mmCIF file of C-alpha atoms in Angstrom:
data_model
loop_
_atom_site.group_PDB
_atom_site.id
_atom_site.type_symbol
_atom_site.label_atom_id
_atom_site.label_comp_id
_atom_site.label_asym_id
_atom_site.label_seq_id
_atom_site.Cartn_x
_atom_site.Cartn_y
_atom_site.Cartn_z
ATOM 1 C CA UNK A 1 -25.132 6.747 49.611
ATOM 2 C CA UNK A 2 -27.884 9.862 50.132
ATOM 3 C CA UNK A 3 -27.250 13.221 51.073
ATOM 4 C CA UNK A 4 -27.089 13.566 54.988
ATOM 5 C CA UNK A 5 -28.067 17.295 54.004
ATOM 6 C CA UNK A 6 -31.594 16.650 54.403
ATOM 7 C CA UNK A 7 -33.724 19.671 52.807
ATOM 8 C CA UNK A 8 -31.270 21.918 53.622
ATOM 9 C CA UNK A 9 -29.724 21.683 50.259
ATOM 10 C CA UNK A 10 -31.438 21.612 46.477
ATOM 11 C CA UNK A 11 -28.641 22.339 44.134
ATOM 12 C CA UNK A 12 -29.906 22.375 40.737
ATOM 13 C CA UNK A 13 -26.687 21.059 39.012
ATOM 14 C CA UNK A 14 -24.699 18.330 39.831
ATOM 15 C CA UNK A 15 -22.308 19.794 42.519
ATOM 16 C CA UNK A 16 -18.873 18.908 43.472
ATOM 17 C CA UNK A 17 -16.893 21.570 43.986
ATOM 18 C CA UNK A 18 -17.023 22.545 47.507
ATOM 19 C CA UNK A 19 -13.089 23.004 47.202
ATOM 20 C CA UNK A 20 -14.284 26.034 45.026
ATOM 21 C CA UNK A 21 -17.115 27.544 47.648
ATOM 22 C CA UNK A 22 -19.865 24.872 49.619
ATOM 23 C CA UNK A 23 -23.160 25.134 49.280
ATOM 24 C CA UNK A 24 -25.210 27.299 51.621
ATOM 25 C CA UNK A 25 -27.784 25.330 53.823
ATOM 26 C CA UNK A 26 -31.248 27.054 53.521
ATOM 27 C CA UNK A 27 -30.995 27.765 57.552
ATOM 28 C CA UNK A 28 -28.141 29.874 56.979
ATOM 29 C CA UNK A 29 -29.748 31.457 53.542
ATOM 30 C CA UNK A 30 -32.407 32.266 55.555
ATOM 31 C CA UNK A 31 -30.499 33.829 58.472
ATOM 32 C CA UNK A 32 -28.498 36.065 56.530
ATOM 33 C CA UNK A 33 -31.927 37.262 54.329
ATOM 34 C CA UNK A 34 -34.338 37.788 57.744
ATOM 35 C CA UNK A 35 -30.627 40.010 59.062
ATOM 36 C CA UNK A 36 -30.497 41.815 55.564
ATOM 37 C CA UNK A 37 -35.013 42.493 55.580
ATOM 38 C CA UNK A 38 -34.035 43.795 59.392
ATOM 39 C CA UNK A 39 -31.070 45.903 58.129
ATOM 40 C CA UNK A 40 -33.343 47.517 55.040
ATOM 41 C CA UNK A 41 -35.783 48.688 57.784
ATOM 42 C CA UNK A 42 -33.858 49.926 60.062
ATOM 43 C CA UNK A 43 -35.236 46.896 62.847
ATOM 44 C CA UNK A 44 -31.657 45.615 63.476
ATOM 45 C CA UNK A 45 -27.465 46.061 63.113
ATOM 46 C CA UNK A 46 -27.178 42.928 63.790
ATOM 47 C CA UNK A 47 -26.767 40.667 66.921
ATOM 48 C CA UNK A 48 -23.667 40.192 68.063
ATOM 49 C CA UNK A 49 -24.376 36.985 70.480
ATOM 50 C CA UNK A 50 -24.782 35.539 66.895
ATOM 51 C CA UNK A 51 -20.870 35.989 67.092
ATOM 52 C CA UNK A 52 -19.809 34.204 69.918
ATOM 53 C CA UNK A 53 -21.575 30.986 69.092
ATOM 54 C CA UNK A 54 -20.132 30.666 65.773
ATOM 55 C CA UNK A 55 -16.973 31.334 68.293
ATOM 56 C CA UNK A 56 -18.251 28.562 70.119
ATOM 57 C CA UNK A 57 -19.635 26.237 67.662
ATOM 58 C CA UNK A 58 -15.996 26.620 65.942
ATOM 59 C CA UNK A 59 -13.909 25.900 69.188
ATOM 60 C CA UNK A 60 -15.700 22.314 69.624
ATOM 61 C CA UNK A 61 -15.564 21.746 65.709
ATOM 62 C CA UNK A 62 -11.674 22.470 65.768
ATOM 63 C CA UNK A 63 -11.187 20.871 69.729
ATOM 64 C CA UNK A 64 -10.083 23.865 71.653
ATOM 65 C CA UNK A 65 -11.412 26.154 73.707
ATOM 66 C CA UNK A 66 -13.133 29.521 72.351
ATOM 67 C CA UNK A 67 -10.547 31.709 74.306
ATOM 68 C CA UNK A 68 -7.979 30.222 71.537
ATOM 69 C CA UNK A 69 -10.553 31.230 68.356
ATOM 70 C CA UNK A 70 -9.801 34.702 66.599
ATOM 71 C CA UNK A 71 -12.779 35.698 64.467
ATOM 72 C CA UNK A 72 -12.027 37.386 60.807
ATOM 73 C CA UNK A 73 -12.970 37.518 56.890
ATOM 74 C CA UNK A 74 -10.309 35.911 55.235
ATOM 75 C CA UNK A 75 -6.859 33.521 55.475
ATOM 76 C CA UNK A 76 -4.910 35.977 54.471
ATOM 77 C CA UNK A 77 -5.125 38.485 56.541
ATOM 78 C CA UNK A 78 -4.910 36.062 59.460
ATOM 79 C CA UNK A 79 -1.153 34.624 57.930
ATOM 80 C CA UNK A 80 -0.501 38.358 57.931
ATOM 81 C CA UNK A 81 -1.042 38.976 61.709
ATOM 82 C CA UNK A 82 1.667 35.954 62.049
ATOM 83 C CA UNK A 83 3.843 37.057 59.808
ATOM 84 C CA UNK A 84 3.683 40.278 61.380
ATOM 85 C CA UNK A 85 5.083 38.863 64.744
ATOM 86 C CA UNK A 86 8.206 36.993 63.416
ATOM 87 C CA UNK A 87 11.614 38.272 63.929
ATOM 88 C CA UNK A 88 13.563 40.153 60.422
ATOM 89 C CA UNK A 89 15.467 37.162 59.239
ATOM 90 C CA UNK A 90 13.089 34.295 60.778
ATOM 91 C CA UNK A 91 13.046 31.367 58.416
ATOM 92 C CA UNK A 92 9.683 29.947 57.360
ATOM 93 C CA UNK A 93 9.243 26.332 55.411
ATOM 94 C CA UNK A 94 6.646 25.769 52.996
ATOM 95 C CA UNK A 95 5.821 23.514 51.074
ATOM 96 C CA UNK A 96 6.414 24.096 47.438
ATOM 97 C CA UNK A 97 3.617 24.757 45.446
ATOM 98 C CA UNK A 98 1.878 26.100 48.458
ATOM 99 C CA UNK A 99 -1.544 28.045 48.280
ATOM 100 C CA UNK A 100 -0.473 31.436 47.836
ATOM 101 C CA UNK A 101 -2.798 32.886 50.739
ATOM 102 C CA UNK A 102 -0.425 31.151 53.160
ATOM 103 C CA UNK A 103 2.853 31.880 51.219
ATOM 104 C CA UNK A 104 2.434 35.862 50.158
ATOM 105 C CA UNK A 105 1.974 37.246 53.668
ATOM 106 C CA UNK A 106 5.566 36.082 54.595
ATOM 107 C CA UNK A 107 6.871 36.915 51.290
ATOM 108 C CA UNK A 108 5.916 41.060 50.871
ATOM 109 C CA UNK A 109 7.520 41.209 54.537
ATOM 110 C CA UNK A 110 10.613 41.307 52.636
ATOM 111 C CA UNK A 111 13.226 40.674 55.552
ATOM 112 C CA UNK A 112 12.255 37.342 56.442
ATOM 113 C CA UNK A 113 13.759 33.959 54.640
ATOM 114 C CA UNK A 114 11.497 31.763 52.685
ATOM 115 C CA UNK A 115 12.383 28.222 52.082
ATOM 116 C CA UNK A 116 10.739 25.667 50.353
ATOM 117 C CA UNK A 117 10.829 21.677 50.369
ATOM 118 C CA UNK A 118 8.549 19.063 48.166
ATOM 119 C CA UNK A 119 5.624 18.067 50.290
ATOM 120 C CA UNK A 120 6.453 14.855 51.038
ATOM 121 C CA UNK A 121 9.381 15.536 52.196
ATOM 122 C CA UNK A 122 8.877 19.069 54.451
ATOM 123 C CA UNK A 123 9.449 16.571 57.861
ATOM 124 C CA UNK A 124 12.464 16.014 56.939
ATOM 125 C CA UNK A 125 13.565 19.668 55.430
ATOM 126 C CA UNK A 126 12.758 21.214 59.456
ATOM 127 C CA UNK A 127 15.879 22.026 60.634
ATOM 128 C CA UNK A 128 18.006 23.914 63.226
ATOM 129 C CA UNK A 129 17.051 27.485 62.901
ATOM 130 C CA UNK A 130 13.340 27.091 61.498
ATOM 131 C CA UNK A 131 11.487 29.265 63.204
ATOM 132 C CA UNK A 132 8.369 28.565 61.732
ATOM 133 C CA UNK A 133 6.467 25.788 59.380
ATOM 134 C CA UNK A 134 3.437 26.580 57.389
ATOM 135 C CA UNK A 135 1.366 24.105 55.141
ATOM 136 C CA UNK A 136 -2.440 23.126 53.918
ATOM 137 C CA UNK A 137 -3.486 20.379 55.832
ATOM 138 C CA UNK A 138 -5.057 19.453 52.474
ATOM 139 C CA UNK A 139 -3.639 20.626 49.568
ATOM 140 C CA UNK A 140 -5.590 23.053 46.971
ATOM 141 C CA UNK A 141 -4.798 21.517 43.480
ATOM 142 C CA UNK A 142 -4.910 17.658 44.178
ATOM 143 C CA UNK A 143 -6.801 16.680 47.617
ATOM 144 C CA UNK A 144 -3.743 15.443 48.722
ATOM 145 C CA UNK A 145 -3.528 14.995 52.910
ATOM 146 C CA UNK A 146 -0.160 15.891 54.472
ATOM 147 C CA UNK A 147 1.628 14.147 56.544
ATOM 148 C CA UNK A 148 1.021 16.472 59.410
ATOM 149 C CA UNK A 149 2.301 13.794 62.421
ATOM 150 C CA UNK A 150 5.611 13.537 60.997
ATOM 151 C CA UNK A 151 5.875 17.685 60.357
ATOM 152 C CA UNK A 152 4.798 18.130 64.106
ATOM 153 C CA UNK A 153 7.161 16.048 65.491
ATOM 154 C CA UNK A 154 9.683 17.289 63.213
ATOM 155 C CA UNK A 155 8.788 20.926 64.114
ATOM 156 C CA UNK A 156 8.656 20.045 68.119
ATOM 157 C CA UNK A 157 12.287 18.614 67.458
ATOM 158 C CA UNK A 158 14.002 22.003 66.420
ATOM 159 C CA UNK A 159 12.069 24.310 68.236
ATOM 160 C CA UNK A 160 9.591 25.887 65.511
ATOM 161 C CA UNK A 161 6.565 26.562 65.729
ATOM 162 C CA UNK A 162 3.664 24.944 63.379
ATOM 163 C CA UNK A 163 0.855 27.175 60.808
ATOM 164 C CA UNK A 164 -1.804 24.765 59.457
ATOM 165 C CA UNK A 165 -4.323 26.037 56.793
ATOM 166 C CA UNK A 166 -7.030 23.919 57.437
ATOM 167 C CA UNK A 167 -9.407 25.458 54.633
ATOM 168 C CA UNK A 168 -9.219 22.492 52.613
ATOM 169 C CA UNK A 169 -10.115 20.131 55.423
ATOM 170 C CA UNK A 170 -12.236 21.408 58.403
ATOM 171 C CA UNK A 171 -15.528 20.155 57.936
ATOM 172 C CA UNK A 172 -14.716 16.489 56.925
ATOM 173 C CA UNK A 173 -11.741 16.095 58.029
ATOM 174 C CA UNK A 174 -11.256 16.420 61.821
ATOM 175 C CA UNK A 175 -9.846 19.196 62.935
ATOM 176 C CA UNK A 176 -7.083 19.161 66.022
ATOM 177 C CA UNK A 177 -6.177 22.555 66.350
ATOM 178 C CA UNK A 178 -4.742 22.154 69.630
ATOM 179 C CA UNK A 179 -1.449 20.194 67.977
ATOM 180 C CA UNK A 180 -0.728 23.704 66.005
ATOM 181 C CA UNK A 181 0.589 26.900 66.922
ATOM 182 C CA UNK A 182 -1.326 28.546 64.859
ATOM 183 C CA UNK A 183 -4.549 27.016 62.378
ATOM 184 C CA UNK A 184 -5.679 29.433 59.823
ATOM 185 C CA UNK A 185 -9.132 28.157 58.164
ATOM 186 C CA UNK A 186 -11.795 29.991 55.589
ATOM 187 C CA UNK A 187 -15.375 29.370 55.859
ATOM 188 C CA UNK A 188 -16.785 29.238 52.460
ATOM 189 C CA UNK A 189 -15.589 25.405 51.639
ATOM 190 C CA UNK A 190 -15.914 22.768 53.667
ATOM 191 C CA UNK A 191 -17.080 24.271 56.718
ATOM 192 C CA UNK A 192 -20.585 26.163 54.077
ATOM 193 C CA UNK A 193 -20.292 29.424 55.554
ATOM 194 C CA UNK A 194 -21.053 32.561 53.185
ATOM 195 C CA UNK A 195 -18.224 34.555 52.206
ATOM 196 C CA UNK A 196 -16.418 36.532 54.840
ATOM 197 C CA UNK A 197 -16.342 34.354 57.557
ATOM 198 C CA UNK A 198 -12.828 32.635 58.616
ATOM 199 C CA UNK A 199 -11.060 31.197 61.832
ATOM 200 C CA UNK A 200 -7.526 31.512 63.349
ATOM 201 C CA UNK A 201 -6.665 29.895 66.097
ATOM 202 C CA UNK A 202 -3.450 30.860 68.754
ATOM 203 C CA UNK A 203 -2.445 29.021 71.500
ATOM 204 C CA UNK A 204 -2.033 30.690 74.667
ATOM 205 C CA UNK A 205 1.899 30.756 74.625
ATOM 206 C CA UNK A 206 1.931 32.118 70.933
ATOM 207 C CA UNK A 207 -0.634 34.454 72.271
ATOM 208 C CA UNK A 208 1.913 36.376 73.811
ATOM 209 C CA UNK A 209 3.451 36.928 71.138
ATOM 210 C CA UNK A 210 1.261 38.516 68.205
ATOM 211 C CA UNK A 211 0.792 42.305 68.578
ATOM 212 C CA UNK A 212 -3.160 42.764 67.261
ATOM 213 C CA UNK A 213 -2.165 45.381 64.957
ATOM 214 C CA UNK A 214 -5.552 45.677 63.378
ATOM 215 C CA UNK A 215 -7.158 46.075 66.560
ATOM 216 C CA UNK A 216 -10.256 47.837 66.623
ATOM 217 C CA UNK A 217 -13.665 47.943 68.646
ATOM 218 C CA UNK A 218 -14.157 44.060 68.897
ATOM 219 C CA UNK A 219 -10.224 43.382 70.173
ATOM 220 C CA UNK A 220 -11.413 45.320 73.665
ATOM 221 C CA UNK A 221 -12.024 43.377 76.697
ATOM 222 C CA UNK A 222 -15.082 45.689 77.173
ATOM 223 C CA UNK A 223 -16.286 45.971 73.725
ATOM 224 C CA UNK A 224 -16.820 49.438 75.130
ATOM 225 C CA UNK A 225 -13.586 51.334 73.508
ATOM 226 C CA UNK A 226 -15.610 53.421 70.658
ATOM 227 C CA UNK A 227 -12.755 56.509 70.801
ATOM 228 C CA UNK A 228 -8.905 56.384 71.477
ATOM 229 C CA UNK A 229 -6.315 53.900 71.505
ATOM 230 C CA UNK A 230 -7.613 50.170 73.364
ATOM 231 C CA UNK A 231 -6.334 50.429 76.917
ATOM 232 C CA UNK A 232 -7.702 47.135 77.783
ATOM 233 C CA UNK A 233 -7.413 44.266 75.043
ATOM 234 C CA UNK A 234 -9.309 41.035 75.418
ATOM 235 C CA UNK A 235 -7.372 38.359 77.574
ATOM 236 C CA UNK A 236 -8.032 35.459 75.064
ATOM 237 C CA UNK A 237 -7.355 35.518 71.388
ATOM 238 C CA UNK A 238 -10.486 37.617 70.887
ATOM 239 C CA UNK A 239 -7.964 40.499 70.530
ATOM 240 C CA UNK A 240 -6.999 38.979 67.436
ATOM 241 C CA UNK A 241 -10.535 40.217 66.115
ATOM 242 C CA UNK A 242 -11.725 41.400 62.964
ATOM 243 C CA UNK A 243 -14.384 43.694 62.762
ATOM 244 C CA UNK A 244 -17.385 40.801 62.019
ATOM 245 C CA UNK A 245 -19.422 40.808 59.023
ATOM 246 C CA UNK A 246 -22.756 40.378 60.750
ATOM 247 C CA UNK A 247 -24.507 39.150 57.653
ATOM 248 C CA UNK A 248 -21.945 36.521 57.022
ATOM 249 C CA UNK A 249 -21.825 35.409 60.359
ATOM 250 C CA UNK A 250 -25.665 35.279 61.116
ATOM 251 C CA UNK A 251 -25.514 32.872 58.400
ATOM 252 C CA UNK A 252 -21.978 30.754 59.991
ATOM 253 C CA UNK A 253 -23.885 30.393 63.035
ATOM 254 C CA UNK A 254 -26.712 28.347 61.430
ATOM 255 C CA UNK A 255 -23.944 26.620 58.918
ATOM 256 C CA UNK A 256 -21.865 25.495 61.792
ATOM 257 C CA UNK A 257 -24.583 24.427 63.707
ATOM 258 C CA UNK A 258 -26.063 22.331 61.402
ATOM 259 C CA UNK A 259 -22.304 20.458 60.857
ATOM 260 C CA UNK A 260 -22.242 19.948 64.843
ATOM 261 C CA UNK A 261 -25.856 18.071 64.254
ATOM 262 C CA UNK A 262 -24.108 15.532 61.344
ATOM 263 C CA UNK A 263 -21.087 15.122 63.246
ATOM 264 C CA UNK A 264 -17.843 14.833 62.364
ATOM 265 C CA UNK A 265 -17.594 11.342 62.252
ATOM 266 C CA UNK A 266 -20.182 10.906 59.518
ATOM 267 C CA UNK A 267 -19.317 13.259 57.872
ATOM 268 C CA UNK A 268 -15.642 11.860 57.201
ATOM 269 C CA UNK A 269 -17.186 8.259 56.895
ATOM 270 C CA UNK A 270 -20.004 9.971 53.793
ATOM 271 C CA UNK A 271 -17.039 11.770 51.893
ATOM 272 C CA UNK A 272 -14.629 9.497 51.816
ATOM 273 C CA UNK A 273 -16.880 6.595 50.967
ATOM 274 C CA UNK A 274 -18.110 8.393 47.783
ATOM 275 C CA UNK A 275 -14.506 9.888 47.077
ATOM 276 C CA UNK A 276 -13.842 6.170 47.158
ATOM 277 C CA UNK A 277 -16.578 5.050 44.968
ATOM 278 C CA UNK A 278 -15.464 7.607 42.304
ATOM 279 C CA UNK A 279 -11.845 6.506 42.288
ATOM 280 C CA UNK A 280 -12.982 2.714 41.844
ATOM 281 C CA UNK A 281 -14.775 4.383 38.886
ATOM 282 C CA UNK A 282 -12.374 6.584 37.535
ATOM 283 C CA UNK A 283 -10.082 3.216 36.875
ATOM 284 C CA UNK A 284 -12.542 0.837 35.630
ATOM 285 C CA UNK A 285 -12.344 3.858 32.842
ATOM 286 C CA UNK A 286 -9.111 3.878 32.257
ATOM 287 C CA UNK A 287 -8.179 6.973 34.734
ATOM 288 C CA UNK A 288 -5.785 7.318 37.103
ATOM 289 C CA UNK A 289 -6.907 9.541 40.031
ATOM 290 C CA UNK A 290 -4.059 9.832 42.673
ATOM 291 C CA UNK A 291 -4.257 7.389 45.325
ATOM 292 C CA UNK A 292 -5.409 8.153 49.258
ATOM 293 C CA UNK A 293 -8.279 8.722 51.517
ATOM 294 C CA UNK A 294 -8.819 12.433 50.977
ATOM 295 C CA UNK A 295 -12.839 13.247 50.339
ATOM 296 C CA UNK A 296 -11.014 15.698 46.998
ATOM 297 C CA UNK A 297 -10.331 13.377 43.991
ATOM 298 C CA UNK A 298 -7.945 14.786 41.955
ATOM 299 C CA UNK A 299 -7.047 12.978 38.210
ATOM 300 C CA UNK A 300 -3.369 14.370 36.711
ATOM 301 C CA UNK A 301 -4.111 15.956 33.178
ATOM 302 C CA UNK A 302 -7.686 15.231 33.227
ATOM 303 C CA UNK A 303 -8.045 19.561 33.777
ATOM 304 C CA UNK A 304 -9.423 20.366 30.710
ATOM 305 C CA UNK A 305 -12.652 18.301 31.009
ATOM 306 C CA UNK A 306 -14.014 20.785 33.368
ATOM 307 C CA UNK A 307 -15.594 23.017 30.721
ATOM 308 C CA UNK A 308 -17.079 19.692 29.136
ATOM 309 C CA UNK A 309 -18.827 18.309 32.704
ATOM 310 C CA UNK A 310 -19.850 22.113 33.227
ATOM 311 C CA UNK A 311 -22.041 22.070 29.882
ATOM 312 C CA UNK A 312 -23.484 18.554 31.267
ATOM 313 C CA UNK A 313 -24.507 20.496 34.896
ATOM 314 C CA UNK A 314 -21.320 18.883 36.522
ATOM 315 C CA UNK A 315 -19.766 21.496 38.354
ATOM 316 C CA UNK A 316 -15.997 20.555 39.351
ATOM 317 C CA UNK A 317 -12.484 22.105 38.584
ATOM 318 C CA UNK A 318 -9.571 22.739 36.591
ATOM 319 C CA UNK A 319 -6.257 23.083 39.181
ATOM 320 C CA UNK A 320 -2.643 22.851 38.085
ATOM 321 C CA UNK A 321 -3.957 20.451 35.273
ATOM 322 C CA UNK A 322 -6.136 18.398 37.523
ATOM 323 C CA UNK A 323 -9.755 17.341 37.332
ATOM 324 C CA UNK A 324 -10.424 18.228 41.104
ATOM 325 C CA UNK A 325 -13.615 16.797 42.320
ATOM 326 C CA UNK A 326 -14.831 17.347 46.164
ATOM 327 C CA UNK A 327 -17.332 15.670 47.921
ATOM 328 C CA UNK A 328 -19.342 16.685 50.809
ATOM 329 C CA UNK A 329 -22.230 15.866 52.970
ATOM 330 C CA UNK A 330 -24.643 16.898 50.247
ATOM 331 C CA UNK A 331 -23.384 14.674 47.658
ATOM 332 C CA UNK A 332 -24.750 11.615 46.989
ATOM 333 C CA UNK A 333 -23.720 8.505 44.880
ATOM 334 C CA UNK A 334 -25.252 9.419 41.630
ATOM 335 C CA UNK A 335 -23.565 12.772 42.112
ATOM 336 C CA UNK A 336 -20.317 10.057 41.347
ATOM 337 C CA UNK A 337 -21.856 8.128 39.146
ATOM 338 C CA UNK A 338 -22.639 11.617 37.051
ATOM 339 C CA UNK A 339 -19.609 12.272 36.240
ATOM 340 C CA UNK A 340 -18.385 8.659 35.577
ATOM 341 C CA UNK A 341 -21.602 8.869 33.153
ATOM 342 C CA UNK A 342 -20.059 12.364 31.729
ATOM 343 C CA UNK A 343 -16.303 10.868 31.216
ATOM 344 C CA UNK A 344 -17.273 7.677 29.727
ATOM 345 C CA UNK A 345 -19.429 9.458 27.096
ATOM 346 C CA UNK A 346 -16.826 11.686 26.079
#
């Protein structure tokens, strides 16, 4: 299988760790440089319709409108704004072992009550009185997919409302944002945006009921508020705005753009297929990577062979004591083979 990244990507190591940070395409390298020559000479601040089509480009990728698509720079301040809206005493379910990004905003609250239930079996830990479920789509440390049907229908059953972090999995995994309350998602994996870009998205009922306590300029209905309190906020979830990083985004917009162009649908079909090359691979040597059909492989207690690929120009990770390899649209087969090559010389 070849890259479907064209020559917009030249990595010079062998690069599989998009569950880390994805590769930037050169569109989007070049974007953010021509914004940062502009910003040394005083030619530009930046152009802010560069904004609303990555607000654009985003809505299609996740399958709802752009009037549900907040704008910010990272996950964690977007779990805040939710966790800012709950109730003192709300319970929230998690998963245990969940990515701490989704977990810590509820936690320093203080006054709400955290409760936790193995993955597999969150579904069936929803109960009367949960007021809200959060979970990875994907998890961090293993690649694992949840089983987000039955925690949907399990969370539509008692009345709570649903928080997917989708930072693991937007970008080969299809993205139906609609089915949430609430989708948090960071740029910088999957979806090969630079640093500083990342997506919430509200539905309209929840809407209603997040204050947008970090309101500033870009939260105004106008964008025209520059002194005093915001007298008009947006009507969508635009009031859920972060002030943009305009470098970051010039690149997104090119980034997101360029995964519209693949589609989705190839995208899915090209990681998966070489996530299941590698696993056919990794037990004709003896390995046992966890089963599934999740483009990150992850092998139990295979961790520590990170440093070893790294010194070969294999570029994976060590999480929870799993080799964690991720594929992605730049990958190729004898990015797999590489490491099979690595392993079995060891």
């Amino acid at each position: 299988m070849e890259s479907l990244g064209g020559a917009e990507f030249a990595p010079d190591t062998t690069y599989l760790n998009t569950s880390y940070c994805g590769l930037l395409p050169a569109r989007a390298a070049e974007a953010m440089s021509a914004l940062i020559r502009e910003l040394a000479t005083g030619r530009s601040a930046g152009d802010h319709d560069r904004i609303t089509a990555v607000r654009h480009s985003f809505a299609r990728i996740a399958g709802v409108g752009a009037d549900r698509i907040a704008l910010g720079g990272s996950v964690a301040v977007h779990v805040g704004l939710i966790a800012s809206s709950l109730p003192p005493g709300a319970e929230i379910l998690l998963p245990e072992g969940e990515y701490t990004s989704v977990v810590t905003p509820f936690a320093v609250r203080g006054d709400l009550k955290l409760r936790y239930a193995p993955r597999a079996a969150l579904a069936d830990a929803v109960r009367p009185g949960t007021a809200l479920v959060a979970l990875s789509a994907v998890h961090s440390s293993d690649g694992v997919i949840a089983d987000l049907p039955a925690v949907r229908e399990a969370a539509a059953a008692h009345g709570a409302r649903t928080l997917v972090d989708a930072s693991q999995s937007a970008g080969w995994l299809p993205l139906r944002a609609g089915e949430w309350d609430f989708t948090v998602t960071g740029g910088f994996k999957f979806l090969l945006c630079p640093r500083g870009v990342s997506f919430l998205t509200v539905t309209e009922e929840a809407q209603r009921t997040v204050a947008p306590l970090h309101a500033g300029l870009f939260a105004a209905e106008g964008l025209d508020t520059f002194y005093g309190p915001i007298e008009r906020f947006a009507s969508s979830a635009r009031r859920f705005d972060e002030a943009p990083a305009y470098v970051s985004y010039h690149g997104a917009e090119q980034s997101l753009a360029l995964l519209e162009e693949i589609g989705a649908d190839a995208i899915h079909a090209h990681t998966t297929g070489l996530a299941r090359r590698f696993r056919e691979g990794l037990r004709s040597l003896g390995h046992a990577p966890l089963p599934g059909e999740s483009a990150i492989v992850a092998v139990p207690g295979l961790g520590g062979r990170a440093p070893e690929l790294a010194r070969a120009g294999v570029l994976v990770s060590d999480r929870d004591g799993n080799l964690r390899v991720s594929f992605h649209l730049y990958n190729t087969s004898a990015d797999a083979d590489r490491v099979l090559d690595v392993l079995a010389a060891a």
